[in-house]
């Protein structure tokens, strides 16, 4: 082998403390630009921000020195710092590219991302970000010869390093206490932009919550659920289809008066449209369990919701046959123990590729289900809908109507017009799937009384305020992420059985609604009696003659 040029063989000696110090300073300065930008914006109207910025740099460096210093020995320092460097680089990339705030619920989302979703998030920009902020420091780290020291000297040096970091942390905190306190009080969420500490903190929070939840079985709810008088009076089988949409936002919903007609097929159906509907969360992980829970956003408690049964268990307890059909990331525990299936290429080769199925696959077999229907049935269809960032992959070619579209997985490569065009085409496809569903239900209306409720799980940012995708902490989430489309339709027989007054329901649909209504409205529509039922949250309340 020819000898390498001396420059490439460069190695240097360092103690593990020096490496930890260097890493802490590097992360504070190089991987926290979104944090400093958010802090500067938040503090723009008061005081001298440069002092606060210096204080924050010291705090961030000291914080990471403390974190890494506690777990780095001569042997572990390289893998620990390399892993944290990769984590910091990814956190920085998502914060810069999409405005992602890595709080526990976003981390939970990320952990539950499947392979196909991950593939769509890969981009050259990501490769560049990660190479620069992780590859480069790791290359430098690997060239270090970590000095071996007697144990007592290593311990003293580490104690000094940690003591210095702690003193710096506290000193900077006291020095800038007033502006810092104001910043954290008014803009709590920006602490989740501190990388890589945000990922460690959120991961810890998720693991603790899961460990607590795993320790106990899911709490049964609605043990008193029983069929009401309309069950015995029903002349035909009844079917309620709940369609859970994905990432469709109210602002781009044609029926809501969006400048573009993105719902041309539904516009021809007599559906009730609820233009002012608020989601429970800004991510699937939060919204999905919440919308099927009795408590909703008004008494939101993640642990209670995660550890309790859902609306579907209550309906099943009353005697309904419940089935969940999924074309996305699963039912998040909402259908645990109940009948469920996931669309896949083996059963639907014409509608699926290696990664994904078109949402029309959710309707496959519905005719047979209607033909054999008996009793009361509840079918939940979980759509792939407008799942980003690759909106152009969510609809067949026939729905490429608003052009030009963004045909990249990396939204950063596209203009805002192209992104919105692709997003709107995906809504057009949802419109088609829902209208096809209604056509099928209507075709069987003589033999099955059916109703359909569609609601999206959360909205989406398409570049407004520099944000993309969704998952912004609820308290500060923009309307684009919290306002969702919702529609309700029922067959003539279903309306007659439930004694629904259409004029009254039309009036109700113009008033505000929320995910909080889903649980109680479903009980009302199907006439299930339980003490969990809260009449004020039933959208049909006052519109059903008893
Ligand atoms: Zn979602």
Coordinates of C-alpha atoms and ligand atoms in Angstrom, one line a residue, residues 109 245-247 282-285 287-288 328-329 382-383 387 456-459 470, ligand 1:
X109 CA -45.0 10.4 15.7
X245 CA -59.3 11.5 6.9
X246 CA -55.6 12.3 7.0
X247 CA -54.0 15.8 6.9
X282 CA -52.1 18.4 15.2
X283 CA -50.8 14.9 14.6
X284 CA -52.3 11.5 14.0
X285 CA -50.8 10.2 17.3
X287 CA -55.9 13.2 17.2
X288 CA -56.8 9.6 16.5
X328 CA -52.2 4.2 7.1
X329 CA -50.3 3.8 10.3
X382 CA -58.6 5.1 8.0
X383 CA -57.4 7.0 4.9
X387 CA -50.2 12.5 4.1
X456 CA -59.9 14.7 9.0
X457 CA -57.5 14.0 11.9
X458 CA -55.6 17.3 11.6
X459 CA -54.7 20.0 9.1
X470 CA -48.0 19.4 10.9
Ligands
LIG1 ZN1 -52.5 12.4 10.6

